[in-house]
C-alpha cells in the first residue's frame, strides 16, 4: 500500500515539462524539464503494427509492379510508334497511316498492319522515332564526313558553316551533299550555272543572297543531295539498315527543305535564283513520292522564267531556261500532265553557252574521300545538256502533235519527226557516242541515250496501238519499238554495271518502266528477264527515291496482265512488295498508271495514215538491226562495287 501511494505521488507531482511546473532538479541545473510518461505496448498492439506494415509493403509492391507494367507498356507503345513514324515517307504508307489514326485505330493495330505489309520488319528492334531528331541525324552525317574537303570558303574553318545554312554548320557535310548533287543530278538536269554558283558560294561572307547563290537554292540543293546519301556505316544489315538509312536521310532532307521554304519570301520570288530553287524543289518532292506537290513548284519555275530578274549572264540564263524547259518536257512525258511551257527565245539551245570547257571534270563520287581518291575525267556535262535540250525539243513537238495541238498526226508528220530523231543521234559528237566507245561512257551520256530510246518508244507506241495499219505495217512498227526498247535497256544494264542503280533519278525510273512495258506488250516471251532486271533495279533505287515503290508495284501488276511471272530466284530478293493506295500512286505518277493515255492520243491520228505510210516504215535500216528471234538476256549486274 505504501509503495502504491509513493508511486502515485511521484507521478502526480512529476513535472510535465510545462512551466511553471518544472522540477527542482531541472530548475537548479537550468535545463528544460520534459517528462515522458511510461508506456507499455501490448502484444495486440504489436500485431496490429505488423499487419499495417505488411499492408503498406503490399501496396508498395503493387505500385512497383504497376509502374513496371506501365514502363513496359510505354516501351511497347514507343516501339509501335517507332514502326509507324519510321515507315512514314519510306514506303508510301503516309496517307493510310493518317487515315487509320483518324479512325481511332490503336498504335498496335497500325504497327501490326505495317509489319504484315512488310514481313522483313519482324524481329527488328525499332528505336522510338523521337530519338531521330534532326540534331541527332545531322551529327550522324557530320561524323561520316570527317576528312572531307567540303566547300570551305575563304578564311573559314570547316566547322564554321555557311551564312545560308542553319541545319548544319559543318562544311564537310554540305560539301558532301554538293558533290553528290553535282555528280549525279546536275549533268542530267542542268538548272543553273555550276561555275557561277560555286564562285558566289565560296566568296560570300554575309547571309545576304548574291546574284548566283541564295539561301533557298543552297538548301534545296542539299535537300536533293540527301536522296543520294548512302550507308550510315552502322552495324545492322538488310532491311533495318535500309530503313534507318532512309529515315535519317529523309529527316535531314526535310530539315533542308523547311529552311529553303522559309527563305523563299515573296520579296524575292522574281529573282532568278528563286526560279532555279523552285525547279530543284520540284526534283526533291518528285523524288520523295510527292508528285502532286512537286508539280506546283515546277509551274512556279516555268512562270518565273517570264518575270525573273537578278542580273545573271546570258550564259547562265540560257542554262536555266533550257534546263527548266527540258524538265517540263520530261515531266509531261512521264506524268502526261499539261504544263505551261515558256516560249523559247531561240531555236538554238545553249546559244550563249560555251560548250567546250577543258577544266570541267567528273569523278565517280559516292562517299566522302572519293574527291581525293577517285580519278577525274572530262565531264562533257554542258555539251550533254545542250544535246539533251535539242532532243526534248523534238519530243515536245511529238507530244504536241499527239495532243492535237497541231492538227492530225499524218504519215508525213511521223516520218519527219522520226527523221529529226535520227539526225539528232547521227550528229552527236564522238564523245557522246556510246556504241563506238571502247572505254566506259560517262553515266549522263548513257542516260542521254536511254532517254533517246524512251522517246522513240513513246513516239511509236500509239501507232502500234491503233488499228489503222495493215499487218505488215504494224509488224514494222512493232519491230522498231522492240529494237529501241532493247537498246535502251541495254544502256541501263551498262550504266548499272559501271555505276550502280542507286543514283537513278526519277526521269530514269520512268524511262525504265516505259522500256520494260514495251517488251511486255510486244515481246512477252522476253518479259521475265526484263521484269527481273527492272524490279531488282527498283529495289536498289527505292532506297533513296520513294516514288520507286509505287512504280515497282505498277510494273509488277502490268507484267501480270501479260501473264509474265517473276522468276523464282528474284522473289527472295524483293521480299514483300508493299501495297500502295490510290493516293500514293497519284503521288508517284499523278495518274493511276504510268502508261500513255491512249484513249486521248489515238483520236489525233489521221484515219488515212496507213495509205501514205512509206514502204519499209520511217526508217528501214533501223529494222535491220533488230532480230525477231533475238532474246534479250539481262544479267543481274546490280551491285555497288
Coordinates of C-alpha atoms in Angstrom, one line a residue:
X1 CA 0.0 0.0 0.0
X2 CA 2.9 2.4 0.9
X3 CA 4.6 1.5 -2.4
X4 CA 1.5 2.3 -4.4
X5 CA 1.0 5.6 -2.6
X6 CA 4.6 6.7 -3.2
X7 CA 4.3 5.8 -6.9
X8 CA 1.1 7.8 -7.2
X9 CA 2.6 10.8 -5.5
X10 CA 5.7 10.6 -7.8
X11 CA 3.5 10.5 -10.9
X12 CA 1.2 13.2 -9.6
X13 CA 3.9 15.7 -8.6
X14 CA 6.4 14.9 -11.5
X15 CA 6.7 17.8 -13.9
X16 CA 5.4 17.5 -17.4
X17 CA 7.8 20.0 -18.9
X18 CA 5.3 22.8 -18.9
X19 CA 6.3 25.9 -17.0
X20 CA 6.0 26.7 -14.1
X21 CA 5.8 23.0 -13.1
X22 CA 9.4 22.2 -13.7
X23 CA 11.0 20.0 -11.0
X24 CA 13.5 21.5 -8.6
X25 CA 16.4 19.5 -10.1
X26 CA 15.9 20.8 -13.5
X27 CA 15.5 24.3 -12.2
X28 CA 18.8 24.0 -10.3
X29 CA 20.5 22.7 -13.4
X30 CA 18.8 25.3 -15.6
X31 CA 17.8 22.7 -18.2
X32 CA 14.4 22.1 -19.9
X33 CA 12.3 19.7 -17.9
X34 CA 10.4 17.2 -20.1
X35 CA 8.5 14.3 -18.6
X36 CA 7.9 11.3 -20.8
X37 CA 5.2 9.2 -19.4
X38 CA 5.9 5.5 -19.4
X39 CA 4.0 3.5 -22.0
X40 CA 3.7 -0.2 -22.3
X41 CA 2.8 -1.8 -25.7
X42 CA 0.6 -4.9 -25.5
X43 CA 1.0 -7.9 -27.8
X44 CA -2.1 -6.9 -29.7
X45 CA -0.7 -3.5 -30.4
X46 CA 2.5 -5.1 -31.9
X47 CA 0.5 -7.5 -34.1
X48 CA -1.6 -4.6 -35.4
X49 CA 1.6 -2.7 -36.3
X50 CA 3.0 -5.7 -38.1
X51 CA -0.3 -6.1 -40.1
X52 CA -0.2 -2.4 -41.0
X53 CA 3.4 -2.7 -42.2
X54 CA 2.6 -5.8 -44.3
X55 CA -0.3 -3.9 -45.9
X56 CA 1.9 -0.9 -46.6
X57 CA 4.5 -3.2 -48.2
X58 CA 1.9 -4.9 -50.3
X59 CA 0.7 -1.5 -51.6
X60 CA 4.2 -0.5 -52.4
X61 CA 4.8 -3.8 -54.2
X62 CA 1.6 -3.4 -56.3
X63 CA 2.6 0.2 -57.1
X64 CA 6.1 -1.0 -58.2
X65 CA 4.6 -3.8 -60.4
X66 CA 2.1 -1.3 -61.9
X67 CA 5.0 1.1 -62.6
X68 CA 7.0 -1.7 -64.3
X69 CA 3.9 -2.7 -66.3
X70 CA 3.3 0.9 -67.3
X71 CA 7.0 1.1 -68.3
X72 CA 6.7 -2.0 -70.4
X73 CA 3.5 -0.6 -72.0
X74 CA 5.3 2.7 -72.7
X75 CA 8.2 0.8 -74.3
X76 CA 5.9 -1.3 -76.4
X77 CA 3.9 1.8 -77.4
X78 CA 7.1 3.6 -78.2
X79 CA 8.2 0.7 -80.4
X80 CA 4.8 0.7 -82.2
X81 CA 5.2 4.5 -82.7
X82 CA 8.7 3.9 -83.9
X83 CA 7.5 1.5 -86.6
X84 CA 4.8 3.9 -87.7
X85 CA 7.0 7.0 -87.8
X86 CA 10.0 5.3 -89.3
X87 CA 7.8 4.0 -92.1
X88 CA 6.3 7.3 -93.0
X89 CA 7.9 8.7 -96.0
X90 CA 9.7 5.5 -96.8
X91 CA 7.2 3.0 -98.2
X92 CA 4.4 5.3 -99.3
X93 CA 2.0 4.4 -96.4
X94 CA 1.7 8.0 -95.2
X95 CA -2.0 8.6 -96.1
X96 CA -3.1 5.1 -95.0
X97 CA -1.4 5.6 -91.6
X98 CA -3.0 9.0 -91.1
X99 CA -6.4 7.6 -92.2
X100 CA -6.1 4.8 -89.6
X101 CA -5.1 7.2 -86.9
X102 CA -8.2 9.3 -87.6
X103 CA -10.3 6.2 -87.5
X104 CA -9.1 5.7 -83.9
X105 CA -7.1 2.6 -84.5
X106 CA -4.5 1.9 -81.9
X107 CA -0.8 2.2 -82.4
X108 CA -0.5 -1.6 -82.0
X109 CA -3.1 -2.2 -84.7
X110 CA -1.4 0.1 -87.2
X111 CA 2.1 -1.3 -86.4
X112 CA 0.8 -4.9 -86.8
X113 CA -0.6 -3.9 -90.2
X114 CA 2.7 -2.4 -91.3
X115 CA 4.6 -5.5 -90.2
X116 CA 2.1 -7.6 -92.1
X117 CA 2.7 -5.4 -95.2
X118 CA 6.4 -5.6 -94.6
X119 CA 7.4 -9.1 -93.2
X120 CA 11.0 -8.0 -93.2
X121 CA 10.3 -5.8 -90.2
X122 CA 9.6 -8.9 -88.0
X123 CA 12.2 -9.4 -85.3
X124 CA 13.8 -6.0 -85.8
X125 CA 14.3 -3.7 -82.9
X126 CA 12.8 -0.3 -83.8
X127 CA 14.1 2.7 -82.0
X128 CA 11.5 5.3 -80.9
X129 CA 11.2 7.9 -83.6
X130 CA 11.8 10.6 -81.0
X131 CA 15.4 9.6 -81.0
X132 CA 15.8 10.5 -84.6
X133 CA 15.7 14.2 -84.1
X134 CA 17.2 16.5 -86.8
X135 CA 20.1 17.3 -84.5
X136 CA 21.0 13.7 -84.0
X137 CA 20.7 13.0 -87.7
X138 CA 22.9 15.9 -88.6
X139 CA 25.6 14.8 -86.1
X140 CA 25.5 11.3 -87.6
X141 CA 26.1 12.5 -91.1
X142 CA 28.6 15.1 -90.0
X143 CA 30.6 12.3 -88.3
X144 CA 30.7 10.4 -91.6
X145 CA 32.2 13.4 -93.4
X146 CA 35.3 13.7 -91.2
X147 CA 38.2 14.5 -93.5
X148 CA 36.1 15.6 -96.4
X149 CA 37.4 18.8 -98.0
X150 CA 33.9 20.3 -98.3
X151 CA 33.3 23.7 -99.8
X152 CA 35.4 25.7 -97.4
X153 CA 35.0 29.4 -98.1
X154 CA 37.8 32.0 -97.8
X155 CA 39.2 32.4 -94.4
X156 CA 36.9 29.8 -92.7
X157 CA 37.4 26.6 -91.0
X158 CA 35.3 23.5 -91.9
X159 CA 33.2 23.9 -88.8
X160 CA 32.0 27.5 -89.1
X161 CA 29.4 26.7 -91.7
X162 CA 27.9 28.9 -94.4
X163 CA 25.9 32.1 -93.9
X164 CA 22.9 30.5 -95.5
X165 CA 22.6 27.1 -93.8
X166 CA 21.3 26.5 -90.3
X167 CA 20.7 22.8 -90.5
X168 CA 24.4 22.1 -90.2
X169 CA 27.4 24.3 -89.6
X170 CA 29.8 21.7 -90.9
X171 CA 31.1 22.5 -94.4
X172 CA 32.2 18.9 -94.8
X173 CA 28.6 17.6 -94.8
X174 CA 27.5 20.4 -97.0
X175 CA 30.3 19.7 -99.4
X176 CA 29.4 16.0 -99.5
X177 CA 25.8 16.8 -100.4
X178 CA 27.0 19.3 -103.1
X179 CA 29.3 16.7 -104.6
X180 CA 26.5 14.2 -104.8
X181 CA 24.2 16.7 -106.4
X182 CA 26.8 17.9 -109.0
X183 CA 27.9 14.4 -109.8
X184 CA 24.5 12.7 -110.4
X185 CA 21.8 15.4 -110.7
X186 CA 23.3 18.4 -112.3
X187 CA 24.6 16.7 -115.5
X188 CA 21.0 15.4 -116.2
X189 CA 19.0 18.4 -115.1
X190 CA 21.3 21.5 -115.6
X191 CA 19.1 24.2 -114.0
X192 CA 21.8 26.8 -113.3
X193 CA 25.4 27.7 -113.9
X194 CA 27.5 25.5 -111.6
X195 CA 30.6 27.6 -112.1
X196 CA 28.9 30.9 -111.1
X197 CA 27.0 29.3 -108.3
X198 CA 30.1 27.8 -106.6
X199 CA 32.1 31.0 -107.1
X200 CA 29.5 33.1 -105.3
X201 CA 29.1 30.4 -102.6
X202 CA 32.8 30.4 -101.8
X203 CA 33.2 34.1 -101.8
X204 CA 30.1 35.1 -99.8
X205 CA 30.8 36.5 -96.3
X206 CA 27.3 37.5 -95.3
X207 CA 23.9 36.0 -95.2
X208 CA 22.6 38.3 -98.0
X209 CA 21.9 36.5 -101.2
X210 CA 24.1 37.1 -104.2
X211 CA 23.5 37.2 -108.0
X212 CA 24.1 33.4 -108.5
X213 CA 23.6 32.0 -105.0
X214 CA 20.9 32.2 -102.3
X215 CA 19.9 30.6 -99.1
X216 CA 16.9 28.9 -100.7
X217 CA 18.9 27.5 -103.6
X218 CA 21.7 26.2 -101.3
X219 CA 19.3 24.4 -99.0
X220 CA 17.3 23.0 -102.0
X221 CA 20.5 21.5 -103.5
X222 CA 21.4 20.0 -100.1
X223 CA 17.9 18.5 -99.8
X224 CA 18.2 16.9 -103.2
X225 CA 21.6 15.6 -102.2
X226 CA 20.0 13.8 -99.3
X227 CA 18.2 11.5 -101.7
X228 CA 21.7 10.2 -102.8
X229 CA 23.1 9.6 -99.3
X230 CA 24.4 6.1 -98.9
X231 CA 25.3 3.9 -95.9
X232 CA 25.5 5.4 -92.4
X233 CA 28.1 2.8 -91.5
X234 CA 26.1 1.2 -88.8
X235 CA 26.4 -2.5 -87.8
X236 CA 22.9 -3.5 -88.9
X237 CA 22.4 -5.1 -92.2
X238 CA 19.5 -5.7 -94.5
X239 CA 16.0 -4.2 -94.1
X240 CA 16.8 -2.4 -90.8
X241 CA 19.9 -0.7 -92.3
X242 CA 17.9 0.4 -95.3
X243 CA 15.0 1.6 -93.0
X244 CA 17.2 3.6 -90.7
X245 CA 19.3 5.0 -93.5
X246 CA 16.2 6.1 -95.4
X247 CA 14.6 7.6 -92.2
X248 CA 17.7 9.6 -91.3
X249 CA 18.2 10.9 -94.9
X250 CA 14.5 11.9 -95.0
X251 CA 14.8 13.7 -91.7
X252 CA 17.8 15.6 -93.0
X253 CA 16.1 16.3 -96.3
X254 CA 13.1 17.8 -94.6
X255 CA 15.3 20.0 -92.5
X256 CA 16.9 21.5 -95.6
X257 CA 13.5 21.8 -97.4
X258 CA 12.0 23.6 -94.4
X259 CA 14.8 26.1 -94.5
X260 CA 14.6 26.6 -98.3
X261 CA 10.9 27.3 -98.0
X262 CA 11.5 29.7 -95.1
X263 CA 14.0 31.6 -97.2
X264 CA 11.6 32.0 -100.1
X265 CA 9.8 35.1 -99.1
X266 CA 7.5 37.0 -101.6
X267 CA 10.0 39.8 -102.0
X268 CA 12.5 37.5 -103.8
X269 CA 10.1 35.4 -105.9
X270 CA 11.1 37.3 -109.0
X271 CA 14.8 36.6 -108.5
X272 CA 16.3 34.1 -111.0
X273 CA 17.8 32.2 -108.0
X274 CA 14.2 31.7 -106.7
X275 CA 13.1 30.3 -110.1
X276 CA 16.1 27.9 -110.0
X277 CA 15.2 26.9 -106.5
X278 CA 11.6 26.1 -107.5
X279 CA 13.0 23.8 -110.2
X280 CA 15.3 22.0 -107.7
X281 CA 12.4 21.7 -105.2
X282 CA 10.3 20.0 -107.9
X283 CA 13.0 17.3 -108.2
X284 CA 13.2 16.9 -104.4
X285 CA 9.5 16.4 -103.9
X286 CA 9.1 14.3 -107.0
X287 CA 11.8 12.0 -105.8
X288 CA 10.1 11.8 -102.4
X289 CA 6.9 10.5 -104.0
X290 CA 5.1 13.8 -103.7
X291 CA 4.4 14.5 -107.4
X292 CA 1.3 16.5 -106.9
X293 CA 3.1 18.9 -104.7
X294 CA 6.1 18.9 -107.0
X295 CA 4.1 20.0 -110.0
X296 CA 3.2 23.2 -108.2
X297 CA 6.9 24.0 -107.8
X298 CA 7.6 23.2 -111.5
X299 CA 4.8 25.6 -112.5
X300 CA 6.3 28.3 -110.4
X301 CA 9.7 27.7 -112.1
X302 CA 8.1 27.9 -115.6
X303 CA 6.2 31.1 -114.8
X304 CA 9.3 32.6 -113.1
X305 CA 11.2 32.4 -116.4
X306 CA 9.0 35.1 -117.8
X307 CA 9.5 37.6 -115.0
X308 CA 12.8 36.7 -113.3
X309 CA 15.4 39.3 -112.7
X310 CA 18.7 39.3 -110.9
X311 CA 21.3 40.3 -113.4
X312 CA 22.7 36.8 -114.3
X313 CA 24.7 36.5 -117.5
X314 CA 23.2 35.4 -120.8
X315 CA 25.1 32.1 -120.5
X316 CA 23.6 31.4 -117.0
X317 CA 20.1 32.4 -118.1
X318 CA 20.4 30.1 -121.2
X319 CA 21.3 27.2 -118.9
X320 CA 18.4 27.9 -116.6
X321 CA 15.9 28.5 -119.4
X322 CA 16.6 25.3 -121.4
X323 CA 17.1 23.3 -118.2
X324 CA 13.6 24.1 -117.0
X325 CA 12.1 23.7 -120.4
X326 CA 13.7 20.3 -120.7
X327 CA 12.5 19.5 -117.2
X328 CA 8.9 20.4 -118.1
X329 CA 9.0 18.3 -121.2
X330 CA 10.3 15.3 -119.3
X331 CA 7.6 15.8 -116.7
X332 CA 4.9 15.9 -119.3
X333 CA 6.4 12.8 -120.9
X334 CA 6.3 10.9 -117.6
X335 CA 3.1 12.1 -116.0
X336 CA 1.1 13.3 -119.1
X337 CA 0.1 16.4 -117.3
X338 CA -0.1 19.5 -119.5
X339 CA 2.0 22.3 -118.0
X340 CA 2.5 25.9 -119.1
X341 CA 5.7 25.9 -121.1
X342 CA 7.9 29.0 -121.6
X343 CA 8.3 30.3 -125.2
X344 CA 11.9 29.8 -126.3
X345 CA 13.9 32.9 -127.0
X346 CA 15.9 31.0 -129.6
X347 CA 15.6 27.8 -131.6
X348 CA 19.2 27.0 -130.7
X349 CA 19.6 25.6 -127.1
X350 CA 22.6 26.9 -125.2
X351 CA 23.2 29.6 -127.9
X352 CA 25.1 31.8 -125.4
X353 CA 26.9 28.9 -123.6
X354 CA 30.5 27.9 -124.1
X355 CA 30.3 24.1 -124.6
X356 CA 33.9 23.2 -124.6
X357 CA 35.4 23.6 -121.1
X358 CA 38.6 21.7 -120.6
X359 CA 38.6 22.3 -116.9
X360 CA 35.3 20.7 -116.2
X361 CA 35.9 17.2 -114.8
X362 CA 33.8 14.4 -113.5
X363 CA 34.6 11.7 -110.9
X364 CA 32.7 8.6 -109.7
X365 CA 31.7 10.2 -106.4
X366 CA 29.7 8.4 -103.8
X367 CA 31.3 8.8 -100.3
X368 CA 33.5 11.3 -98.5
X369 CA 37.1 10.8 -99.6
X370 CA 36.2 10.0 -103.2
X371 CA 37.1 13.5 -104.2
X372 CA 40.7 12.7 -103.4
X373 CA 40.9 9.0 -104.3
X374 CA 38.8 8.7 -107.5
X375 CA 40.4 9.7 -110.8
X376 CA 38.9 12.5 -112.8
X377 CA 37.9 12.6 -116.5
X378 CA 36.5 15.3 -118.8
X379 CA 32.9 15.9 -117.8
X380 CA 31.2 16.8 -121.1
X381 CA 28.2 17.8 -118.8
X382 CA 27.4 21.0 -120.6
X383 CA 27.6 19.6 -124.1
X384 CA 25.4 16.7 -122.9
X385 CA 22.8 19.1 -121.5
X386 CA 22.8 21.0 -124.8
X387 CA 22.1 17.9 -126.9
X388 CA 19.5 16.8 -124.3
X389 CA 17.7 20.1 -124.7
X390 CA 17.6 19.6 -128.5
X391 CA 16.3 16.0 -128.1
X392 CA 13.5 17.2 -125.9
X393 CA 12.6 20.0 -128.3
X394 CA 11.7 17.2 -130.8
X395 CA 10.0 15.2 -128.0
X396 CA 7.9 18.3 -127.2
X397 CA 6.9 18.6 -130.8
X398 CA 5.8 15.0 -130.9
X399 CA 3.7 15.4 -127.7
X400 CA 2.1 18.5 -129.1
X401 CA 1.0 16.6 -132.3
X402 CA -0.4 13.7 -130.2
X403 CA -2.3 16.2 -128.0
X404 CA -4.0 17.6 -131.1
X405 CA -2.3 21.0 -130.8
X406 CA -1.1 20.9 -134.4
X407 CA -3.8 19.0 -136.3
X408 CA -3.9 15.3 -137.1
X409 CA -0.9 13.1 -137.0
X410 CA -0.2 12.1 -140.6
X411 CA 2.3 9.7 -142.1
X412 CA 4.3 12.8 -143.2
X413 CA 4.4 14.1 -139.6
X414 CA 5.6 10.7 -138.3
X415 CA 8.4 10.4 -140.9
X416 CA 9.5 14.0 -140.4
X417 CA 9.8 13.7 -136.6
X418 CA 11.4 10.3 -136.8
X419 CA 14.0 11.7 -139.2
X420 CA 14.7 14.5 -136.8
X421 CA 15.4 12.0 -134.0
X422 CA 17.6 10.0 -136.3
X423 CA 19.6 13.1 -137.4
X424 CA 19.9 14.2 -133.8
X425 CA 21.5 10.8 -133.0
X426 CA 23.8 10.8 -136.0
X427 CA 25.0 14.3 -135.3
X428 CA 26.1 13.6 -131.8
X429 CA 29.8 14.4 -131.3
X430 CA 32.0 11.3 -130.9
X431 CA 32.5 12.0 -127.1
X432 CA 28.7 11.5 -126.7
X433 CA 28.6 8.3 -128.8
X434 CA 28.3 5.0 -126.8
X435 CA 28.2 2.3 -129.5
X436 CA 31.7 3.1 -130.8
X437 CA 33.4 3.8 -127.5
X438 CA 35.8 1.2 -126.2
X439 CA 36.2 2.9 -122.9
X440 CA 33.5 3.4 -120.3
X441 CA 30.9 6.1 -121.2
X442 CA 30.0 8.7 -118.6
X443 CA 26.8 7.9 -116.8
X444 CA 25.0 11.0 -118.0
X445 CA 26.0 10.2 -121.6
X446 CA 24.5 6.7 -121.2
X447 CA 21.4 8.3 -119.6
X448 CA 21.1 10.6 -122.6
X449 CA 20.9 7.6 -124.9
X450 CA 18.4 5.9 -122.6
X451 CA 16.2 9.0 -122.9
X452 CA 16.5 8.9 -126.7
X453 CA 15.3 5.3 -127.0
X454 CA 12.5 6.0 -124.5
X455 CA 11.3 8.9 -126.6
X456 CA 11.4 6.6 -129.7
X457 CA 9.2 4.0 -127.9
X458 CA 6.7 6.6 -126.7
X459 CA 6.6 8.2 -130.1
X460 CA 5.9 4.9 -131.9
X461 CA 3.7 3.1 -129.4
X462 CA 0.4 5.0 -130.2
X463 CA 0.8 3.9 -133.8
X464 CA 1.2 0.3 -132.9
X465 CA -1.8 0.5 -130.5
X466 CA -4.1 1.8 -133.2
X467 CA -6.0 -0.4 -135.6
X468 CA -5.2 1.8 -138.7
X469 CA -2.3 -0.2 -140.1
X470 CA -2.1 -3.3 -142.2
X471 CA -0.4 -6.4 -140.7
X472 CA 2.9 -5.8 -142.5
X473 CA 3.0 -2.2 -141.5
X474 CA 2.1 -3.0 -137.9
X475 CA 5.0 -5.5 -137.8
X476 CA 7.4 -2.9 -139.0
X477 CA 6.4 -0.5 -136.2
X478 CA 6.4 -3.3 -133.6
X479 CA 10.0 -4.3 -134.6
X480 CA 11.2 -0.7 -134.3
X481 CA 9.6 -0.4 -130.8
X482 CA 11.2 -3.6 -129.6
X483 CA 14.6 -2.6 -131.1
X484 CA 14.6 0.7 -129.2
X485 CA 13.3 -0.8 -126.0
X486 CA 16.1 -3.4 -126.0
X487 CA 18.8 -0.8 -126.8
X488 CA 17.5 1.4 -124.0
X489 CA 17.5 -1.4 -121.5
X490 CA 21.0 -2.4 -122.7
X491 CA 22.2 1.0 -121.9
X492 CA 20.6 0.7 -118.5
X493 CA 22.4 -2.6 -117.9
X494 CA 25.7 -1.0 -118.9
X495 CA 25.2 2.0 -116.6
X496 CA 24.3 -0.2 -113.7
X497 CA 27.3 -2.4 -114.3
X498 CA 29.6 0.6 -114.3
X499 CA 28.0 3.0 -111.9
X500 CA 25.2 1.2 -109.8
X501 CA 21.5 1.9 -109.9
X502 CA 21.5 3.7 -106.6
X503 CA 21.7 7.2 -108.2
X504 CA 19.0 6.8 -110.8
X505 CA 16.9 10.0 -110.5
X506 CA 13.1 9.9 -111.3
X507 CA 13.4 10.6 -115.0
X508 CA 15.4 7.4 -115.4
X509 CA 13.0 5.4 -113.3
X510 CA 10.1 6.4 -115.7
X511 CA 12.3 5.6 -118.7
X512 CA 12.8 2.1 -117.3
X513 CA 9.1 1.3 -116.8
X514 CA 8.3 2.6 -120.3
X515 CA 11.1 0.5 -121.9
X516 CA 10.1 -2.6 -119.9
X517 CA 6.5 -2.1 -120.7
X518 CA 7.2 -2.1 -124.4
X519 CA 8.8 -5.6 -124.0
X520 CA 5.8 -6.8 -122.1
X521 CA 3.5 -5.7 -124.8
X522 CA 5.4 -6.6 -128.0
X523 CA 7.7 -9.4 -127.0
X524 CA 6.3 -11.0 -123.9
X525 CA 8.5 -14.1 -124.2
X526 CA 11.4 -11.9 -123.1
X527 CA 9.3 -10.4 -120.3
X528 CA 10.5 -12.4 -117.4
X529 CA 14.2 -11.4 -117.9
X530 CA 13.2 -7.7 -118.3
X531 CA 10.8 -7.9 -115.3
X532 CA 13.6 -9.4 -113.1
X533 CA 16.0 -6.7 -114.2
X534 CA 13.6 -3.8 -113.6
X535 CA 12.3 -4.9 -110.3
X536 CA 15.7 -5.6 -108.9
X537 CA 16.9 -2.2 -110.1
X538 CA 14.0 -0.5 -108.4
X539 CA 14.7 -2.4 -105.2
X540 CA 18.1 -0.7 -105.1
X541 CA 16.9 2.7 -106.3
X542 CA 14.0 3.0 -103.9
X543 CA 16.4 3.3 -101.0
X544 CA 16.7 7.0 -101.8
X545 CA 13.7 7.6 -104.1
X546 CA 10.3 6.9 -102.6
X547 CA 8.4 7.1 -105.9
X548 CA 10.1 3.8 -107.0
X549 CA 7.9 1.8 -104.6
X550 CA 4.6 2.6 -106.4
X551 CA 6.4 2.2 -109.8
X552 CA 7.6 -1.2 -108.7
X553 CA 4.1 -2.3 -107.8
X554 CA 2.6 -0.9 -111.1
X555 CA 5.2 -2.7 -113.2
X556 CA 4.6 -5.9 -111.4
X557 CA 0.8 -5.6 -112.0
X558 CA 1.4 -4.7 -115.6
X559 CA 3.5 -7.8 -116.1
X560 CA 0.8 -10.0 -114.6
X561 CA -1.7 -8.6 -117.2
X562 CA 0.5 -10.2 -119.9
X563 CA 1.0 -13.4 -117.9
X564 CA 4.6 -12.6 -117.1
X565 CA 5.6 -14.2 -113.8
X566 CA 8.6 -13.1 -111.7
X567 CA 11.3 -15.7 -111.8
X568 CA 11.5 -17.7 -108.5
X569 CA 15.1 -16.7 -107.9
X570 CA 14.1 -13.0 -107.7
X571 CA 11.3 -13.4 -105.1
X572 CA 13.6 -13.6 -102.1
X573 CA 15.5 -10.5 -103.2
X574 CA 12.3 -8.5 -103.4
X575 CA 10.8 -9.6 -100.2
X576 CA 7.3 -8.2 -99.7
X577 CA 6.2 -5.5 -102.1
X578 CA 4.0 -3.1 -100.2
X579 CA 0.5 -2.4 -101.3
X580 CA 0.2 1.3 -102.3
X581 CA -3.0 3.1 -102.1
X582 CA -4.6 5.2 -104.8
X583 CA -3.3 8.4 -103.3
X584 CA 0.2 7.0 -103.0
X585 CA 0.2 6.1 -106.7
X586 CA -1.1 9.5 -107.6
X587 CA 1.8 11.0 -105.7
X588 CA 4.2 9.0 -107.8
X589 CA 2.6 9.3 -111.3
X590 CA -0.2 11.9 -110.8
X591 CA -2.3 9.2 -112.5
X592 CA -3.2 5.7 -111.6
X593 CA -0.9 4.3 -114.3
X594 CA 2.4 5.1 -115.9
X595 CA 1.3 4.1 -119.3
X596 CA 0.4 6.5 -122.1
X597 CA -3.3 7.7 -122.0
X598 CA -4.0 6.1 -125.4
X599 CA -7.7 6.8 -125.3
X600 CA -6.8 10.5 -125.5
X601 CA -4.0 10.1 -128.0
X602 CA -5.4 7.8 -130.6
X603 CA -8.0 10.3 -131.7
X604 CA -5.3 12.6 -133.0
X605 CA -4.2 10.0 -135.6
X606 CA -5.1 10.7 -139.3
X607 CA -7.6 7.9 -140.3
X608 CA -5.7 7.7 -143.6
X609 CA -2.3 7.4 -142.1
X610 CA -1.7 3.9 -143.4
X611 CA -2.4 4.9 -147.0
X612 CA 0.5 7.3 -147.0
X613 CA 2.8 5.1 -145.0
X614 CA 6.2 4.8 -146.7
X615 CA 7.3 1.3 -147.7
X616 CA 9.6 -0.1 -145.2
X617 CA 8.5 2.3 -142.5
X618 CA 10.0 5.6 -141.3
X619 CA 13.5 4.1 -141.2
X620 CA 14.0 0.9 -143.0
X621 CA 17.6 0.5 -141.8
X622 CA 16.5 0.6 -138.2
X623 CA 14.7 -2.7 -138.6
X624 CA 17.7 -4.4 -140.0
X625 CA 19.4 -4.0 -136.6
X626 CA 16.6 -5.9 -134.8
X627 CA 16.4 -9.7 -134.9
X628 CA 13.0 -11.0 -134.2
X629 CA 14.2 -14.2 -132.6
X630 CA 16.9 -12.4 -130.6
X631 CA 16.2 -13.0 -126.9
X632 CA 17.4 -10.3 -124.6
X633 CA 19.5 -11.6 -121.7
X634 CA 19.6 -9.2 -118.7
X635 CA 22.4 -10.2 -116.4
X636 CA 21.8 -9.3 -112.8
X637 CA 24.6 -6.8 -112.5
X638 CA 23.1 -4.5 -109.8
X639 CA 25.9 -4.1 -107.4
X640 CA 27.6 -1.3 -105.5
X641 CA 31.1 -2.2 -106.5

